[in-house]
PDB file of C-alpha atoms in Angstrom:
ATOM      1  CA  GLY A  10      77.567-180.974 -34.637  1.00 82.00           C
ATOM      2  CA  ASP A  11      81.651-181.262 -34.739  1.00 88.00           C
ATOM      3  CA  SER A  12      83.521-178.743 -35.398  1.00 93.00           C
ATOM      4  CA  VAL A  13      87.457-177.082 -35.678  1.00 95.00           C
ATOM      5  CA  THR A  14      87.898-173.399 -35.939  1.00 96.00           C
ATOM      6  CA  GLN A  15      91.480-172.436 -36.561  1.00 95.00           C
ATOM      7  CA  MET A  16      93.187-169.187 -36.337  1.00 88.00           C
ATOM      8  CA  GLU A  17      93.124-167.080 -39.431  1.00 84.00           C
ATOM      9  CA  GLY A  18      95.192-166.275 -41.331  1.00 85.00           C
ATOM     10  CA  PRO A  19      97.305-166.111 -43.084  1.00 95.00           C
ATOM     11  CA  VAL A  20     100.119-166.246 -41.382  1.00 96.00           C
ATOM     12  CA  THR A  21     104.125-164.556 -42.951  1.00 97.00           C
ATOM     13  CA  LEU A  22     106.959-165.506 -40.940  1.00 97.00           C
ATOM     14  CA  SER A  23     110.665-164.806 -42.239  1.00 97.00           C
ATOM     15  CA  GLU A  24     112.873-168.301 -42.159  1.00 97.00           C
ATOM     16  CA  GLU A  25     113.573-169.717 -38.829  1.00 96.00           C
ATOM     17  CA  ALA A  26     111.382-168.426 -36.895  1.00 97.00           C
ATOM     18  CA  PHE A  27     108.923-170.179 -34.046  1.00 97.00           C
ATOM     19  CA  LEU A  28     104.907-170.727 -35.875  1.00 97.00           C
ATOM     20  CA  THR A  29     102.407-170.885 -33.708  1.00 97.00           C
ATOM     21  CA  ILE A  30      98.755-171.998 -35.611  1.00 97.00           C
ATOM     22  CA  ASN A  31      96.352-172.047 -33.257  1.00 97.00           C
ATOM     23  CA  CYS A  32      93.512-175.141 -33.536  1.00 98.00           C
ATOM     24  CA  THR A  33      90.195-175.669 -31.316  1.00 97.00           C
ATOM     25  CA  TYR A  34      86.952-178.810 -31.413  1.00 96.00           C
ATOM     26  CA  THR A  35      83.936-178.771 -30.427  1.00 95.00           C
ATOM     27  CA  ALA A  36      83.372-182.525 -30.425  1.00 91.00           C
ATOM     28  CA  THR A  37      80.025-185.159 -29.705  1.00 84.00           C
ATOM     29  CA  GLY A  38      82.124-187.381 -28.677  1.00 79.00           C
ATOM     30  CA  TYR A  39      86.087-188.161 -28.369  1.00 83.00           C
ATOM     31  CA  PRO A  40      87.745-186.877 -31.136  1.00 90.00           C
ATOM     32  CA  SER A  41      91.361-187.864 -33.072  1.00 90.00           C
ATOM     33  CA  LEU A  42      93.071-185.407 -33.972  1.00 93.00           C
ATOM     34  CA  PHE A  43      95.018-184.552 -36.863  1.00 94.00           C
ATOM     35  CA  TRP A  44      96.746-181.421 -38.824  1.00 97.00           C
ATOM     36  CA  TYR A  45      97.332-181.756 -43.383  1.00 96.00           C
ATOM     37  CA  VAL A  46      99.331-180.090 -45.326  1.00 96.00           C
ATOM     38  CA  GLN A  47      98.505-179.184 -48.391  1.00 94.00           C
ATOM     39  CA  TYR A  48     102.067-177.850 -50.456  1.00 93.00           C
ATOM     40  CA  PRO A  49     101.098-175.827 -53.146  1.00 88.00           C
ATOM     41  CA  GLY A  50      99.635-178.374 -56.707  1.00 84.00           C
ATOM     42  CA  GLU A  51      99.359-180.982 -55.258  1.00 87.00           C
ATOM     43  CA  GLY A  52      96.603-183.172 -52.298  1.00 88.00           C
ATOM     44  CA  LEU A  53      96.123-182.692 -49.023  1.00 92.00           C
ATOM     45  CA  GLN A  54      98.929-184.799 -46.752  1.00 93.00           C
ATOM     46  CA  LEU A  55      98.732-186.091 -43.037  1.00 93.00           C
ATOM     47  CA  LEU A  56     100.732-184.011 -41.046  1.00 96.00           C
ATOM     48  CA  LEU A  57     101.009-185.176 -37.961  1.00 96.00           C
ATOM     49  CA  LYS A  58      98.033-187.026 -35.569  1.00 93.00           C
ATOM     50  CA  ALA A  59      97.327-188.328 -31.287  1.00 93.00           C
ATOM     51  CA  THR A  60      94.323-190.389 -31.045  1.00 89.00           C
ATOM     52  CA  LYS A  61      93.835-189.480 -26.974  1.00 89.00           C
ATOM     53  CA  ALA A  62      94.273-186.671 -24.234  1.00 92.00           C
ATOM     54  CA  ASP A  63      97.684-186.121 -23.692  1.00 94.00           C
ATOM     55  CA  ASP A  64     100.001-187.253 -26.788  1.00 95.00           C
ATOM     56  CA  LYS A  65     101.418-185.893 -28.540  1.00 97.00           C
ATOM     57  CA  GLY A  66     102.246-185.576 -32.645  1.00 96.00           C
ATOM     58  CA  SER A  67     104.968-185.000 -34.513  1.00 97.00           C
ATOM     59  CA  ASN A  68     106.418-185.359 -37.726  1.00 96.00           C
ATOM     60  CA  LYS A  69     109.690-182.833 -40.077  1.00 95.00           C
ATOM     61  CA  GLY A  70     109.678-180.535 -36.687  1.00 97.00           C
ATOM     62  CA  PHE A  71     106.210-179.995 -35.704  1.00 98.00           C
ATOM     63  CA  GLU A  72     104.315-180.727 -32.942  1.00 98.00           C
ATOM     64  CA  ALA A  73     101.086-180.843 -30.970  1.00 98.00           C
ATOM     65  CA  THR A  74      99.514-181.961 -28.481  1.00 97.00           C
ATOM     66  CA  TYR A  75      96.071-182.716 -27.636  1.00 96.00           C
ATOM     67  CA  ARG A  76      94.946-180.876 -25.062  1.00 96.00           C
ATOM     68  CA  LYS A  77      91.117-182.524 -23.686  1.00 94.00           C
ATOM     69  CA  GLU A  78      90.966-179.931 -20.879  1.00 94.00           C
ATOM     70  CA  THR A  79      91.040-177.071 -23.088  1.00 96.00           C
ATOM     71  CA  THR A  80      89.858-178.551 -26.431  1.00 96.00           C
ATOM     72  CA  SER A  81      93.065-177.583 -28.006  1.00 97.00           C
ATOM     73  CA  PHE A  82      95.441-179.539 -31.055  1.00 97.00           C
ATOM     74  CA  HIS A  83      97.860-176.210 -31.755  1.00 98.00           C
ATOM     75  CA  LEU A  84     100.326-176.894 -33.757  1.00 98.00           C
ATOM     76  CA  GLU A  85     103.893-176.236 -33.050  1.00 98.00           C
ATOM     77  CA  LYS A  86     107.626-175.813 -34.945  1.00 98.00           C
ATOM     78  CA  GLY A  87     110.834-173.861 -33.354  1.00 97.00           C
ATOM     79  CA  SER A  88     112.349-173.284 -36.584  1.00 96.00           C
ATOM     80  CA  VAL A  89     110.616-173.094 -40.270  1.00 97.00           C
ATOM     81  CA  GLN A  90     111.701-173.004 -43.830  1.00 97.00           C
ATOM     82  CA  VAL A  91     111.194-172.295 -47.050  1.00 97.00           C
ATOM     83  CA  SER A  92     110.180-175.276 -48.160  1.00 96.00           C
ATOM     84  CA  ASP A  93     107.136-175.457 -45.118  1.00 97.00           C
ATOM     85  CA  SER A  94     105.411-172.539 -47.198  1.00 97.00           C
ATOM     86  CA  ALA A  95     101.615-174.800 -47.536  1.00 96.00           C
ATOM     87  CA  VAL A  96      97.786-173.518 -46.439  1.00 96.00           C
ATOM     88  CA  TYR A  97      97.287-176.328 -42.990  1.00 97.00           C
ATOM     89  CA  PHE A  98      94.916-178.163 -41.948  1.00 97.00           C
ATOM     90  CA  CYS A  99      93.220-179.152 -39.120  1.00 97.00           C
ATOM     91  CA  ALA A 100      90.772-182.138 -38.646  1.00 94.00           C
ATOM     92  CA  LEU A 101      88.742-184.348 -36.344  1.00 93.00           C
ATOM     93  CA  SER A 102      87.513-187.284 -37.098  1.00 88.00           C
ATOM     94  CA  VAL A 103      85.145-188.674 -33.753  1.00 80.00           C
ATOM     95  CA  SER A 104      85.749-192.353 -32.235  1.00 58.00           C
ATOM     96  CA  GLY A 105      83.475-194.866 -31.235  1.00 53.00           C
ATOM     97  CA  GLY A 106      81.834-194.749 -34.412  1.00 54.00           C
ATOM     98  CA  SER A 107      83.456-196.771 -37.684  1.00 62.00           C
ATOM     99  CA  ASN A 108      82.852-193.758 -40.968  1.00 66.00           C
ATOM    100  CA  TYR A 109      86.444-192.396 -40.030  1.00 76.00           C
ATOM    101  CA  LYS A 110      85.270-189.200 -41.777  1.00 84.00           C
ATOM    102  CA  LEU A 111      87.515-186.586 -40.769  1.00 90.00           C
ATOM    103  CA  THR A 112      85.655-182.902 -40.036  1.00 92.00           C
ATOM    104  CA  PHE A 113      87.976-179.872 -41.015  1.00 94.00           C
ATOM    105  CA  GLY A 114      88.936-176.292 -40.066  1.00 95.00           C
ATOM    106  CA  LYS A 115      89.351-174.004 -42.386  1.00 95.00           C
ATOM    107  CA  GLY A 116      92.750-174.108 -43.537  1.00 96.00           C
ATOM    108  CA  THR A 117      95.921-171.000 -42.461  1.00 96.00           C
ATOM    109  CA  LEU A 118      98.227-170.587 -45.306  1.00 96.00           C
ATOM    110  CA  LEU A 119     101.299-170.051 -44.128  1.00 97.00           C
ATOM    111  CA  THR A 120     103.852-168.767 -46.089  1.00 97.00           C
ATOM    112  CA  VAL A 121     107.851-168.210 -45.274  1.00 97.00           C
ATOM    113  CA  ASN A 122     110.419-165.642 -46.311  1.00 96.00           C
ATOM    114  CA  PRO A 123     114.326-166.725 -46.648  1.00 95.00           C
TER     115      PRO A 123
ATOM    116  CA  ASP B   9     102.293-193.591 -59.146  1.00 54.00           C
ATOM    117  CA  THR B  10     100.613-195.398 -56.235  1.00 75.00           C
ATOM    118  CA  GLY B  11      98.151-192.861 -54.693  1.00 91.00           C
ATOM    119  CA  VAL B  12      94.666-191.381 -55.004  1.00 95.00           C
ATOM    120  CA  SER B  13      94.236-189.786 -58.315  1.00 95.00           C
ATOM    121  CA  GLN B  14      90.989-188.230 -59.641  1.00 97.00           C
ATOM    122  CA  ASP B  15      90.035-187.111 -63.251  1.00 97.00           C
ATOM    123  CA  PRO B  16      90.148-184.284 -64.408  1.00 97.00           C
ATOM    124  CA  ARG B  17      91.717-182.785 -62.859  1.00 95.00           C
ATOM    125  CA  HIS B  18      90.206-179.276 -64.257  1.00 97.00           C
ATOM    126  CA  LYS B  19      86.778-178.863 -65.927  1.00 97.00           C
ATOM    127  CA  ILE B  20      85.334-175.994 -66.801  1.00 98.00           C
ATOM    128  CA  THR B  21      81.808-175.881 -68.273  1.00 97.00           C
ATOM    129  CA  LYS B  22      78.469-173.510 -68.588  1.00 97.00           C
ATOM    130  CA  ARG B  23      76.209-174.055 -66.385  1.00 97.00           C
ATOM    131  CA  GLY B  24      73.030-176.328 -66.612  1.00 97.00           C
ATOM    132  CA  GLN B  25      75.433-179.236 -68.635  1.00 97.00           C
ATOM    133  CA  ASN B  26      76.886-183.025 -66.291  1.00 98.00           C
ATOM    134  CA  VAL B  27      79.684-183.610 -65.603  1.00 98.00           C
ATOM    135  CA  THR B  28      81.175-186.430 -63.863  1.00 98.00           C
ATOM    136  CA  PHE B  29      84.610-187.164 -61.870  1.00 98.00           C
ATOM    137  CA  ARG B  30      86.740-190.105 -61.346  1.00 98.00           C
ATOM    138  CA  CYS B  31      88.134-191.734 -58.551  1.00 98.00           C
ATOM    139  CA  ASP B  32      91.663-194.288 -58.809  1.00 97.00           C
ATOM    140  CA  PRO B  33      91.820-195.033 -55.005  1.00 96.00           C
ATOM    141  CA  ILE B  34      94.934-197.067 -53.656  1.00 94.00           C
ATOM    142  CA  SER B  35      93.983-200.331 -54.494  1.00 91.00           C
ATOM    143  CA  GLU B  36      94.011-202.856 -51.786  1.00 88.00           C
ATOM    144  CA  HIS B  37      91.578-199.280 -49.986  1.00 92.00           C
ATOM    145  CA  ASN B  38      88.107-199.820 -49.515  1.00 91.00           C
ATOM    146  CA  ARG B  39      87.136-196.893 -48.163  1.00 93.00           C
ATOM    147  CA  LEU B  40      87.005-194.050 -50.200  1.00 95.00           C
ATOM    148  CA  TYR B  41      85.358-190.491 -49.446  1.00 95.00           C
ATOM    149  CA  TRP B  42      84.667-187.726 -50.559  1.00 97.00           C
ATOM    150  CA  TYR B  43      85.293-183.772 -49.907  1.00 96.00           C
ATOM    151  CA  ARG B  44      84.252-180.567 -51.798  1.00 96.00           C
ATOM    152  CA  GLN B  45      86.426-177.613 -50.397  1.00 94.00           C
ATOM    153  CA  THR B  46      85.621-173.916 -51.729  1.00 93.00           C
ATOM    154  CA  LEU B  47      88.570-171.000 -52.156  1.00 88.00           C
ATOM    155  CA  GLY B  48      89.677-169.854 -48.496  1.00 85.00           C
ATOM    156  CA  GLN B  49      87.752-172.892 -46.679  1.00 89.00           C
ATOM    157  CA  GLY B  50      88.446-177.048 -45.063  1.00 92.00           C
ATOM    158  CA  PRO B  51      86.731-179.617 -47.586  1.00 94.00           C
ATOM    159  CA  GLU B  52      83.384-179.928 -46.510  1.00 94.00           C
ATOM    160  CA  PHE B  53      82.675-184.038 -46.727  1.00 93.00           C
ATOM    161  CA  LEU B  54      80.049-185.400 -49.038  1.00 95.00           C
ATOM    162  CA  THR B  55      79.734-189.285 -48.464  1.00 95.00           C
ATOM    163  CA  TYR B  56      81.535-191.843 -48.633  1.00 93.00           C
ATOM    164  CA  PHE B  57      81.659-195.704 -49.774  1.00 94.00           C
ATOM    165  CA  GLN B  58      82.424-199.454 -48.624  1.00 92.00           C
ATOM    166  CA  ASN B  59      83.764-201.723 -50.823  1.00 93.00           C
ATOM    167  CA  GLU B  60      80.444-200.619 -53.528  1.00 94.00           C
ATOM    168  CA  ALA B  61      78.661-199.534 -50.575  1.00 94.00           C
ATOM    169  CA  GLN B  62      77.811-196.078 -50.339  1.00 94.00           C
ATOM    170  CA  LEU B  63      77.150-195.547 -46.225  1.00 91.00           C
ATOM    171  CA  GLU B  64      76.872-192.358 -45.837  1.00 90.00           C
ATOM    172  CA  LYS B  65      75.912-188.802 -47.820  1.00 92.00           C
ATOM    173  CA  SER B  66      75.554-185.802 -46.625  1.00 90.00           C
ATOM    174  CA  ARG B  67      72.623-183.083 -46.998  1.00 89.00           C
ATOM    175  CA  LEU B  68      75.351-181.098 -48.678  1.00 84.00           C
ATOM    176  CA  LEU B  69      74.692-183.827 -51.664  1.00 87.00           C
ATOM    177  CA  SER B  70      71.895-182.655 -52.906  1.00 89.00           C
ATOM    178  CA  ASP B  71      69.812-184.124 -56.250  1.00 93.00           C
ATOM    179  CA  ARG B  72      71.501-182.889 -58.529  1.00 96.00           C
ATOM    180  CA  PHE B  73      74.989-185.018 -57.321  1.00 96.00           C
ATOM    181  CA  SER B  74      75.274-188.497 -57.271  1.00 96.00           C
ATOM    182  CA  ALA B  75      77.720-190.488 -56.945  1.00 97.00           C
ATOM    183  CA  GLU B  76      79.114-194.638 -57.510  1.00 96.00           C
ATOM    184  CA  ARG B  77      80.815-196.788 -57.016  1.00 96.00           C
ATOM    185  CA  PRO B  78      80.016-200.248 -58.726  1.00 91.00           C
ATOM    186  CA  LYS B  79      83.141-203.544 -58.533  1.00 88.00           C
ATOM    187  CA  GLY B  80      84.203-201.812 -54.994  1.00 86.00           C
ATOM    188  CA  SER B  81      87.050-200.049 -57.045  1.00 91.00           C
ATOM    189  CA  PHE B  82      87.427-196.571 -59.087  1.00 96.00           C
ATOM    190  CA  SER B  83      84.327-194.338 -57.957  1.00 98.00           C
ATOM    191  CA  THR B  84      82.433-191.879 -59.977  1.00 98.00           C
ATOM    192  CA  LEU B  85      81.387-188.341 -58.539  1.00 98.00           C
ATOM    193  CA  GLU B  86      78.456-187.161 -60.858  1.00 97.00           C
ATOM    194  CA  ILE B  87      76.988-184.132 -60.610  1.00 97.00           C
ATOM    195  CA  GLN B  88      73.873-182.593 -63.393  1.00 97.00           C
ATOM    196  CA  ARG B  89      72.668-179.641 -64.423  1.00 97.00           C
ATOM    197  CA  THR B  90      75.466-178.045 -62.519  1.00 97.00           C
ATOM    198  CA  GLU B  91      75.575-174.596 -61.175  1.00 96.00           C
ATOM    199  CA  GLN B  92      77.891-171.223 -60.083  1.00 95.00           C
ATOM    200  CA  GLY B  93      77.856-172.626 -56.995  1.00 94.00           C
ATOM    201  CA  ASP B  94      78.633-175.861 -57.696  1.00 96.00           C
ATOM    202  CA  SER B  95      82.173-174.603 -58.089  1.00 97.00           C
ATOM    203  CA  ALA B  96      85.515-176.179 -56.590  1.00 96.00           C
ATOM    204  CA  MET B  97      87.666-178.021 -55.860  1.00 96.00           C
ATOM    205  CA  TYR B  98      86.226-181.987 -55.574  1.00 97.00           C
ATOM    206  CA  LEU B  99      88.114-184.092 -53.189  1.00 97.00           C
ATOM    207  CA  CYS B 100      89.069-187.964 -53.370  1.00 97.00           C
ATOM    208  CA  ALA B 101      91.151-189.934 -50.031  1.00 95.00           C
ATOM    209  CA  SER B 102      91.254-193.202 -49.692  1.00 94.00           C
ATOM    210  CA  THR B 103      92.158-195.368 -46.586  1.00 90.00           C
ATOM    211  CA  LEU B 104      92.064-199.082 -45.202  1.00 87.00           C
ATOM    212  CA  PRO B 105      90.470-199.661 -41.703  1.00 80.00           C
ATOM    213  CA  PRO B 106      91.816-199.282 -38.532  1.00 76.00           C
ATOM    214  CA  ALA B 107      94.727-197.293 -40.180  1.00 69.00           C
ATOM    215  CA  GLY B 108      92.241-194.129 -40.102  1.00 68.00           C
ATOM    216  CA  GLU B 109      95.027-191.797 -42.079  1.00 82.00           C
ATOM    217  CA  LEU B 110      92.773-189.907 -45.149  1.00 89.00           C
ATOM    218  CA  PHE B 111      94.632-190.802 -48.048  1.00 91.00           C
ATOM    219  CA  PHE B 112      93.275-187.644 -50.995  1.00 94.00           C
ATOM    220  CA  GLY B 113      94.221-187.176 -54.992  1.00 94.00           C
ATOM    221  CA  GLU B 114      95.124-183.617 -55.519  1.00 93.00           C
ATOM    222  CA  GLY B 115      91.705-183.042 -56.796  1.00 95.00           C
ATOM    223  CA  SER B 116      88.801-182.310 -59.595  1.00 97.00           C
ATOM    224  CA  ARG B 117      88.274-178.561 -60.179  1.00 96.00           C
ATOM    225  CA  LEU B 118      85.568-177.519 -61.149  1.00 98.00           C
ATOM    226  CA  THR B 119      84.228-174.336 -62.618  1.00 97.00           C
ATOM    227  CA  VAL B 120      80.990-173.162 -63.869  1.00 97.00           C
ATOM    228  CA  LEU B 121      79.875-170.697 -66.541  1.00 95.00           C
TER     229      LEU B 121
END
């Protein structure tokens, strides 16, 4: 079945540090890939997405590139801020089906200290 | 606020009681999803609706769980004879295909004592 594996947390960084959160996937079809973010006390929000191989999704300084050859979609940001502290979820949705059902990873808690 | 809203935000109940959660999706969205999230885990798919039709149910959705969307707008998720293992955050999301992005509510947290 479809699955997403993302790096275990928690991740603690200082402000302005470089961030990488690894995400790899297994899918029976050709997936679209997503990163969702959950800030404390809030619902999940879409951060970025990519729908085909070599696409780069980007938003708020975060980037992730859809790598079909390594089945990966790693999240990166060059300089994190305290306000980036949140839980980050990698997810996939298999194209070809019409249900838009998302399969999530376990999430990675990021804490950014000033 | 025109986002997805869920009610109640937190429910504490005793084992064996029934509970019901409500989700109001974004008004023009015809797809509605329920997910369950336990501590330290990502959300797990439970079921989804297109308009009033329930199109898919996960094996996670035991016979004690029932979801409805009678008029294709709001949805309810009922859990009968709750068990401690039902303690989780229940998330609702909606979308309007073919956009694909799911918009999530803040969730309803269930604690079964």
